[in-house]
Short mmCIF file of C-alpha atoms and ligand atoms in Angstrom, two decimals:
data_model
loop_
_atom_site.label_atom_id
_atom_site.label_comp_id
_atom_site.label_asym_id
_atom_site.label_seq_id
_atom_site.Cartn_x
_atom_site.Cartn_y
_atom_site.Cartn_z
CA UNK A 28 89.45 103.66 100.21
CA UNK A 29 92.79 103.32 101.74
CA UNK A 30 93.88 106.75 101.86
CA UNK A 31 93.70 108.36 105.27
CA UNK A 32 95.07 110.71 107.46
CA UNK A 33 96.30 108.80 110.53
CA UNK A 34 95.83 109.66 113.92
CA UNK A 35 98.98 110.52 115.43
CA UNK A 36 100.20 106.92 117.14
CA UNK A 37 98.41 105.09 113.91
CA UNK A 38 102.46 104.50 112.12
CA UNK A 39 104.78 102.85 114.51
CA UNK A 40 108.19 104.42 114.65
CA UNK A 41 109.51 100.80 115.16
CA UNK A 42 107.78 99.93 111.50
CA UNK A 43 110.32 102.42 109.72
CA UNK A 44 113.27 102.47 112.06
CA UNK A 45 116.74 101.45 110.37
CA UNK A 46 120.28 102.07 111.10
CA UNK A 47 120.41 105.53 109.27
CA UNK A 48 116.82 106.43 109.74
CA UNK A 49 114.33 107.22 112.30
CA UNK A 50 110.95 108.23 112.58
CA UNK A 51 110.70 111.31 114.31
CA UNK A 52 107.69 111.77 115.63
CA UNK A 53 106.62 116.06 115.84
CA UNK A 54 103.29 116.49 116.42
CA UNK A 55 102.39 119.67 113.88
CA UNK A 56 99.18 120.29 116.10
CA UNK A 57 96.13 121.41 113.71
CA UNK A 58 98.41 121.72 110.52
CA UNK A 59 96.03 119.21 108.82
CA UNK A 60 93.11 121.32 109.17
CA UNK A 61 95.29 124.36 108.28
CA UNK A 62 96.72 123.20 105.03
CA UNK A 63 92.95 122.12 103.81
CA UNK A 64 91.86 125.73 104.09
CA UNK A 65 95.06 127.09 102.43
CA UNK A 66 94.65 124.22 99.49
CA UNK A 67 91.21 124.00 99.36
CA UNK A 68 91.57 119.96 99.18
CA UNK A 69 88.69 118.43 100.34
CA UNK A 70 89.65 115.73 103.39
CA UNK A 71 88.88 112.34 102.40
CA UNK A 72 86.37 109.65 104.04
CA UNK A 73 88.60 108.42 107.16
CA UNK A 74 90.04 112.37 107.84
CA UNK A 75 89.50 111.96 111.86
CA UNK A 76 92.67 113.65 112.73
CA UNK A 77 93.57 117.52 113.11
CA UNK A 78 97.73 116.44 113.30
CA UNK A 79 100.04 113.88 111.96
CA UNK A 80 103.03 113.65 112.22
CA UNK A 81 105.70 113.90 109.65
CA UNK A 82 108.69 111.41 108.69
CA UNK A 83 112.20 113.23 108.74
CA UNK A 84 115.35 111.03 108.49
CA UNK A 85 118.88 111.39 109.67
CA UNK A 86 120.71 111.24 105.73
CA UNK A 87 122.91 114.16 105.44
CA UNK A 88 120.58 115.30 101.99
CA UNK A 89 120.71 119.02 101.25
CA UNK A 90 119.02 121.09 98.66
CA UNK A 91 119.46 124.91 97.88
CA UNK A 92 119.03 127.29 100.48
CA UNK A 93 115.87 128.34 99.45
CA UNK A 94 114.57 124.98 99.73
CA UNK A 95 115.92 124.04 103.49
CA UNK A 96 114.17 127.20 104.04
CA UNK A 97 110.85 126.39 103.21
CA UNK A 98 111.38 122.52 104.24
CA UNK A 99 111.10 123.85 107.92
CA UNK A 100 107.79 124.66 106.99
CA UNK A 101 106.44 121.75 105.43
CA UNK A 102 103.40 120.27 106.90
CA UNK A 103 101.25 116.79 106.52
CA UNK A 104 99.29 116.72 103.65
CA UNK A 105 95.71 116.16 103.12
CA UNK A 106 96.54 112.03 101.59
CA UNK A 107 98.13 109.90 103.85
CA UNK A 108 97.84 105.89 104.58
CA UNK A 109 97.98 103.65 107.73
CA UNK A 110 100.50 101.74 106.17
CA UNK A 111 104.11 101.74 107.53
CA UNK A 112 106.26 103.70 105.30
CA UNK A 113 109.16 102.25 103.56
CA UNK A 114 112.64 102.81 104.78
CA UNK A 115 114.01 105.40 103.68
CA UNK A 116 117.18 102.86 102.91
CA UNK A 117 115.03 101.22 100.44
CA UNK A 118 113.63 104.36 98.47
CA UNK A 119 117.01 105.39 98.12
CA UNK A 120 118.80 102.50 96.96
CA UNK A 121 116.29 100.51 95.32
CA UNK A 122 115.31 102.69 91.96
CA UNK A 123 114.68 102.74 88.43
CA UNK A 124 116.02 105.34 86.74
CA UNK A 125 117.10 104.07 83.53
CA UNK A 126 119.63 107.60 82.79
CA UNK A 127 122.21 106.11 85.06
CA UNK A 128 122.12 102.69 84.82
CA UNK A 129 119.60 99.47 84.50
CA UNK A 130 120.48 97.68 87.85
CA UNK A 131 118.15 99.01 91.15
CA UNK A 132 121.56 99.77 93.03
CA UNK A 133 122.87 101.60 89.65
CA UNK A 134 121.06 104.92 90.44
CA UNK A 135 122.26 105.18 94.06
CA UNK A 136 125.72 104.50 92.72
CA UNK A 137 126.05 106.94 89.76
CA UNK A 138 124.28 109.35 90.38
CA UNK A 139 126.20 111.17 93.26
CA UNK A 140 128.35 113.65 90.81
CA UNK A 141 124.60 115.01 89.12
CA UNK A 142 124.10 118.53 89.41
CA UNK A 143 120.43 119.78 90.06
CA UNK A 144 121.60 123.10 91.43
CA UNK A 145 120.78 125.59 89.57
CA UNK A 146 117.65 124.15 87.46
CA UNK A 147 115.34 125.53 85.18
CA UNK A 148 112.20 124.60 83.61
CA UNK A 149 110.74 125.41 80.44
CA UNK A 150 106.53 125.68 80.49
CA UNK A 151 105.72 125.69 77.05
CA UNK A 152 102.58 125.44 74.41
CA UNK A 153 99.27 125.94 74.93
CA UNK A 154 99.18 128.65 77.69
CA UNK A 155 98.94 131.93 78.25
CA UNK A 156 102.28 132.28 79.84
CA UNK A 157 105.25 130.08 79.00
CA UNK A 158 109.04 131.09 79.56
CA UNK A 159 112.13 129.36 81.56
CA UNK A 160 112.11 129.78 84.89
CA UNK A 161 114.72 128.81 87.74
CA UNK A 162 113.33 126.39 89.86
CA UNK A 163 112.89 128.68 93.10
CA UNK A 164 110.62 130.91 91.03
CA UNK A 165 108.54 127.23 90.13
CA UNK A 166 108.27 125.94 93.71
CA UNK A 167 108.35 129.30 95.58
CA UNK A 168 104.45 130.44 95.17
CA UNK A 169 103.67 127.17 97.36
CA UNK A 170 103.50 125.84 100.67
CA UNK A 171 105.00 122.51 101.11
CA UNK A 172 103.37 119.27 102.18
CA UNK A 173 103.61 115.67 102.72
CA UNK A 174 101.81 113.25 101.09
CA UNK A 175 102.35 109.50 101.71
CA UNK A 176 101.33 107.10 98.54
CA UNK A 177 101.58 104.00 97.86
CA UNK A 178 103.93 103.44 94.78
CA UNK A 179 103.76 100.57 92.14
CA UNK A 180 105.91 99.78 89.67
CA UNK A 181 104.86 97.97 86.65
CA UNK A 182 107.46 95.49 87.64
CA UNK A 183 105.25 94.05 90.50
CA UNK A 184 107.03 95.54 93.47
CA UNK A 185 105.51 98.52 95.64
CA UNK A 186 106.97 100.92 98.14
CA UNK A 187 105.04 103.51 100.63
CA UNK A 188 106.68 106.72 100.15
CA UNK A 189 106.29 109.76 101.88
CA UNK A 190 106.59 112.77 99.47
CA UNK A 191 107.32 116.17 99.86
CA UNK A 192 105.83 118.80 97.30
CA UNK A 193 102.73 120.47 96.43
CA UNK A 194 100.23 119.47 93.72
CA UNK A 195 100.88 119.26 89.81
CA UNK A 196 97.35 121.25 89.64
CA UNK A 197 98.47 124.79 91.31
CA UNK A 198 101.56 125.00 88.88
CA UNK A 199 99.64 124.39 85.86
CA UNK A 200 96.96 126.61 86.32
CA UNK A 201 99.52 129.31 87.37
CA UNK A 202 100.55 129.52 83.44
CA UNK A 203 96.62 129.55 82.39
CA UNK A 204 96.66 126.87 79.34
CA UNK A 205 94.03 127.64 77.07
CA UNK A 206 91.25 125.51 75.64
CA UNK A 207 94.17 123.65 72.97
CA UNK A 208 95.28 122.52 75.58
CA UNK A 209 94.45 118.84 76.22
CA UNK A 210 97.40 117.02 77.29
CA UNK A 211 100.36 117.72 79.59
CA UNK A 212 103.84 116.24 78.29
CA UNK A 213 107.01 116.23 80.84
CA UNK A 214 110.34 116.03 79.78
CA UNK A 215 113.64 114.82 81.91
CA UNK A 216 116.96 116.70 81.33
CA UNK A 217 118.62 115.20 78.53
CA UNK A 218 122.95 115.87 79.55
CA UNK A 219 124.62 112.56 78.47
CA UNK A 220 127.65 113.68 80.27
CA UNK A 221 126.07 113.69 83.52
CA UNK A 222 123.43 110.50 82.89
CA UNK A 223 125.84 108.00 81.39
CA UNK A 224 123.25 105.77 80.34
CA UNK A 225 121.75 108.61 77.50
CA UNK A 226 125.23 108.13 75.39
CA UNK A 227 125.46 104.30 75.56
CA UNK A 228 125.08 102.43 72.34
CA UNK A 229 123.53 100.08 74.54
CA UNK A 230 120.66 102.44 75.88
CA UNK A 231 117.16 100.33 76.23
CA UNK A 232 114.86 103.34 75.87
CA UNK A 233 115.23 106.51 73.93
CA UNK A 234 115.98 109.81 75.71
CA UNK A 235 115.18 111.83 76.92
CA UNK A 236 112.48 110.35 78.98
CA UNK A 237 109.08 111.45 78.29
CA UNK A 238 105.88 111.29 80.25
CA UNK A 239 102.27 112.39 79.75
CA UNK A 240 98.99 113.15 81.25
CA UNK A 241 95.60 113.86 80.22
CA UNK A 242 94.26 117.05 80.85
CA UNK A 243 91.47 115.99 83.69
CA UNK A 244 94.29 113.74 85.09
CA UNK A 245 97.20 116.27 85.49
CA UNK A 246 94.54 118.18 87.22
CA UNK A 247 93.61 115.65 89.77
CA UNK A 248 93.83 116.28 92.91
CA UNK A 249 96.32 113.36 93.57
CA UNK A 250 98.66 114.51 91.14
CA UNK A 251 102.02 115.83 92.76
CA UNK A 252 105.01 117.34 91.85
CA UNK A 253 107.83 116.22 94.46
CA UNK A 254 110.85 118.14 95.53
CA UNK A 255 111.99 115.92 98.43
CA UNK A 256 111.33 112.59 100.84
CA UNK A 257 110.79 112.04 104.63
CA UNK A 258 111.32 115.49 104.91
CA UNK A 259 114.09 116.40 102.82
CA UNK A 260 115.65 117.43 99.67
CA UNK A 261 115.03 114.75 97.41
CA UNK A 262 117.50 112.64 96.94
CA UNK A 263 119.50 111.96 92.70
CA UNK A 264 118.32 108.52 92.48
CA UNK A 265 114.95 109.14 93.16
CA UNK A 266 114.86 112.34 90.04
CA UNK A 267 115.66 115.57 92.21
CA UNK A 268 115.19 118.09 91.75
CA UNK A 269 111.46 117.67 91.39
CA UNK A 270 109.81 114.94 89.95
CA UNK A 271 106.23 113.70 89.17
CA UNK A 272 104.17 111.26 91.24
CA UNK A 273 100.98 110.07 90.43
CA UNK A 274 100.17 107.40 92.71
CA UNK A 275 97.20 105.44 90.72
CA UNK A 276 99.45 104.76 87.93
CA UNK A 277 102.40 102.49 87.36
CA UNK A 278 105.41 103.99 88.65
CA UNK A 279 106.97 104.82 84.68
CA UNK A 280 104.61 107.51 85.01
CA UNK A 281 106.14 109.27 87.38
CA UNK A 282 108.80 111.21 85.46
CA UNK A 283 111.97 111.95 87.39
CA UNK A 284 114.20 115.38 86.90
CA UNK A 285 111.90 117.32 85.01
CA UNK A 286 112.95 120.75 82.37
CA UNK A 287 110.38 121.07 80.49
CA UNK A 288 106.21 120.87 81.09
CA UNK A 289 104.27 121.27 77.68
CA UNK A 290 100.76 121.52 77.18
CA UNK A 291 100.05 120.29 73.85
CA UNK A 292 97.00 119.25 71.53
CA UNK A 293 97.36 116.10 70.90
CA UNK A 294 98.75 113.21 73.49
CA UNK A 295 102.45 113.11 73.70
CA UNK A 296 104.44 109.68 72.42
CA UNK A 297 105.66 108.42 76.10
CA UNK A 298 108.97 106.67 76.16
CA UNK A 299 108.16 103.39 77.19
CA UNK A 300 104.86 103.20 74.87
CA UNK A 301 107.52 104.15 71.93
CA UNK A 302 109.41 101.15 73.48
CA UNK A 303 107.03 98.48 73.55
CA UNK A 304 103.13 99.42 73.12
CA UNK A 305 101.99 95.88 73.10
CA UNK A 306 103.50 96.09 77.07
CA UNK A 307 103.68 99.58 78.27
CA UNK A 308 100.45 101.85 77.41
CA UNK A 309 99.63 105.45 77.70
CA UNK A 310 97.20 105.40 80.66
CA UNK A 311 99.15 102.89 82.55
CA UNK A 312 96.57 102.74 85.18
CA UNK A 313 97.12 100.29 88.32
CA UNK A 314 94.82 97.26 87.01
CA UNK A 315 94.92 94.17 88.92
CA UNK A 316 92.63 93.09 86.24
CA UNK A 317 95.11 93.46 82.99
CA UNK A 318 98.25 91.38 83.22
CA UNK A 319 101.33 92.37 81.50
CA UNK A 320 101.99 90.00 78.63
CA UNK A 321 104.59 88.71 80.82
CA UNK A 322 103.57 88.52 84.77
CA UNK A 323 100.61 88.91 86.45
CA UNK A 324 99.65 92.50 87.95
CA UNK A 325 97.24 90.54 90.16
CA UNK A 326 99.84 91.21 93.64
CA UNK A 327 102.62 92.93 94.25
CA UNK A 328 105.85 92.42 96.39
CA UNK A 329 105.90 95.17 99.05
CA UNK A 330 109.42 96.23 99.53
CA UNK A 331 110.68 95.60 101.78
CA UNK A 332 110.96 92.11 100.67
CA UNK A 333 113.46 89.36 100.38
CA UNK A 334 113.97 86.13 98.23
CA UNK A 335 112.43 84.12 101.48
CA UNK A 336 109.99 86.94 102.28
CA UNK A 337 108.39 88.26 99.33
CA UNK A 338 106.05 90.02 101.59
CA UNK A 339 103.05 89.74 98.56
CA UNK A 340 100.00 91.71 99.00
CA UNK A 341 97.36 91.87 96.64
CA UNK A 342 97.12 95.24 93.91
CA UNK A 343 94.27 96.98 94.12
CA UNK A 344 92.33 98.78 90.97
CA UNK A 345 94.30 102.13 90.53
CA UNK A 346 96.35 101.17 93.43
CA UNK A 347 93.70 101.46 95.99
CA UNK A 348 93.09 105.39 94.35
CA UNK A 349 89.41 104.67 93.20
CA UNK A 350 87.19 106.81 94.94
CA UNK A 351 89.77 109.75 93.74
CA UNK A 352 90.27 108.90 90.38
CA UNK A 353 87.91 106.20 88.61
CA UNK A 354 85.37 108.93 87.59
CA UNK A 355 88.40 109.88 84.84
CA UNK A 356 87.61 106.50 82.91
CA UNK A 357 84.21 106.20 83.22
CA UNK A 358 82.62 104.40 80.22
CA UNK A 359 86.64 103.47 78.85
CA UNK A 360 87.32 100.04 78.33
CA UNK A 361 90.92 99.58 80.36
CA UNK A 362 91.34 96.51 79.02
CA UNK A 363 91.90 98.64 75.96
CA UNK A 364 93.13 101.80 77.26
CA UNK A 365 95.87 99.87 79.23
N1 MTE B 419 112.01 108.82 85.20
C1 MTE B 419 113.10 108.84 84.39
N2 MTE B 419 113.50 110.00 83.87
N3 MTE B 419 113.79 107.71 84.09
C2 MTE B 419 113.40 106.48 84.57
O1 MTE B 419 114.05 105.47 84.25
N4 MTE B 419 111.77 105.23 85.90
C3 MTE B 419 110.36 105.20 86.27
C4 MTE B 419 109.98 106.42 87.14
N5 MTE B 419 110.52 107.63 86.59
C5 MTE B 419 112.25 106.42 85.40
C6 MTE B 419 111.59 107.64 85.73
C7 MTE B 419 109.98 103.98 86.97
S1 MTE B 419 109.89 102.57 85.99
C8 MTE B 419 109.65 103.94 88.29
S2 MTE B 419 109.01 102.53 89.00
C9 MTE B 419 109.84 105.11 89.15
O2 MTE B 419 110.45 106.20 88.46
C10 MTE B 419 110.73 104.71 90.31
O3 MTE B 419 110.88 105.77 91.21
P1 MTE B 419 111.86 105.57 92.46
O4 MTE B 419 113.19 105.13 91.94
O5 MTE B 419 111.90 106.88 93.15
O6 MTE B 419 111.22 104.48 93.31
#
């Protein structure tokens, strides 16, 4: 419903502009229509545009080599939205990732020293192929895109984000699961040396942090795996070196610094189900319609906001993802499956 490839002109540079970041505006002429073919994603209702531009920004983020290299390729994605992008200021200082901290500026602030280069990740269980690779021999097969989604957190507050990475369904079928497998389970690096918060007595959640997906879902055409935002490497706070986003679901499914992907049998125990079931479930899909036992999910405050803007708008059923995903949970009961 709301995802769209905007005509070039359709986000304002002035929406996005901050003291560290502009919008650049490069016109990649006919790369739309280009990366369809190569993907074989089909373009969604609204797809009137052959070019779009993509967001870059100004912070001094680097990745490997072999990333910056293929970064100078990357080209818009098939999913896009004509809302404004959030700063780039505010997706990298406002964050939850609990590893290094509880507070939103906590990430930003301690997470500086982490060391994502080199990185491996472990595919593992029901596949053909499993092994450890480096992460250059993970990302390299594919070309990479942006995507800008919507993201809400469970919390009530929402971002626009534009993504760079390449969908979660090319990498799995690369490693050919077989028919046990009927789940996907992620896994962040677990180095309590490096993510302070994994040693403390004190720790709210057990580690490491684990996320899961249906089979169908990880397969989804939405799901991504991200390696970078507004056009670069992507940044500690927000899980480099790649992370998971899967827009129609609150943001705690979107599993940040990811070693190991495991295809399993049965459905993987999540971290923040372990936490608290009665509040956090497994499916965790954007539901206006469910509260959490403590706040309504009925709005959200778009970031960003302030204590005398809150800048509410309303949430919208798998966070305005529908038409994309709702054929997943036909005939489930969500008030159930929450
Ligand atoms: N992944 C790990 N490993 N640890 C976390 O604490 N927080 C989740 C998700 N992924 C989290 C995580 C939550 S609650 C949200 S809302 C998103 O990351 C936030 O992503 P962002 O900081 O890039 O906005």
């Amino acid at each position: 419903m709301l995802i769209k490839i905007p005509k070039s002109g359709d986000i304002r540079s002035s929406e996005i502009t901050s003291e560290t970041v502009f919008h650049q505006r490069r016109q990649i002429l006919k790369a739309m229509g280009l990366g369809a073919v190569a993907l074989g994603a089909p373009l969604t209702a609204g797809a009137t545009s052959g070019e779009r531009d993509l967001y870059t920004t100004q912070a001094p983020l680097k990745g490997p080599a072999w990333l910056e290299d293929k970064l100078k390729t990357l080209t818009p994605g098939p999913y896009s939205t004509r809302e404004s992008a959030t700063p780039f200021d505010y997706v990298s200082a406002y964050n939850n990732f609990y590893e290094f901290g509880t507070g939103k500026t906590d990430p930003a602030e301690n997470s500086q020293g982490f060391v994502t280069d080199p990185w491996k990740v472990e595919v593992a269980g029901e596949a053909e192929l499993t092994g450890k690779f480096d992460l250059e021999d993970i990302v390299n097969p594919y070309a990479l895109e942006e995507r800008v989604y919507r993201l809400r957190c469970v919390e009530a507050w929402s971002m626009v984000v534009p993504w760079v990475g390449f969908p979660l369904a090319d990498l799995l079928k690369r490693f050919k699961p077989n028919s046990n497998a009927k789940y996907v389970r992620f896994e962040t690096l677990h180095d309590p040396e490096q993510m302070p918060a994994q040693g403390s007595r004190f720790a709210t959640i057990d580690y490491p942090y684990v996320e899961g997906l249906r089979m169908d879902e990880a397969m989804n055409e939405l799901a991504f795996l991200s390696v970078g935002v507004y056009g670069k490497a992507m940044p500690n706070q927000n899980g480099a070196p790649i992370r998971l986003v899967v827009p129609w679901k609150y943001g705690f499914k979107s599993i940040k610094s990811i070693v190991k992907i495991e295809f399993t049998k049965r459905r993987p125990k999540t971290t923040w189900e372990l936490s608290n079931s009665r509040e956090y479930g497994f499916y965790a899909n954007v539901n206006p319609g469910v509260d959490h036992p403590r706040w309504s999910q009925s709005r959200e405050r778009r970031l960003p906001a302030s204590l005398f803007s809150q800048n509410y708008v309303e949430t919208l059923k798998f966070n305005g993802y529908a038409p994309h995903v709702a054929h997943l949970y036909k005939g489930m009961d969500l008030r159930k499956y929450y």
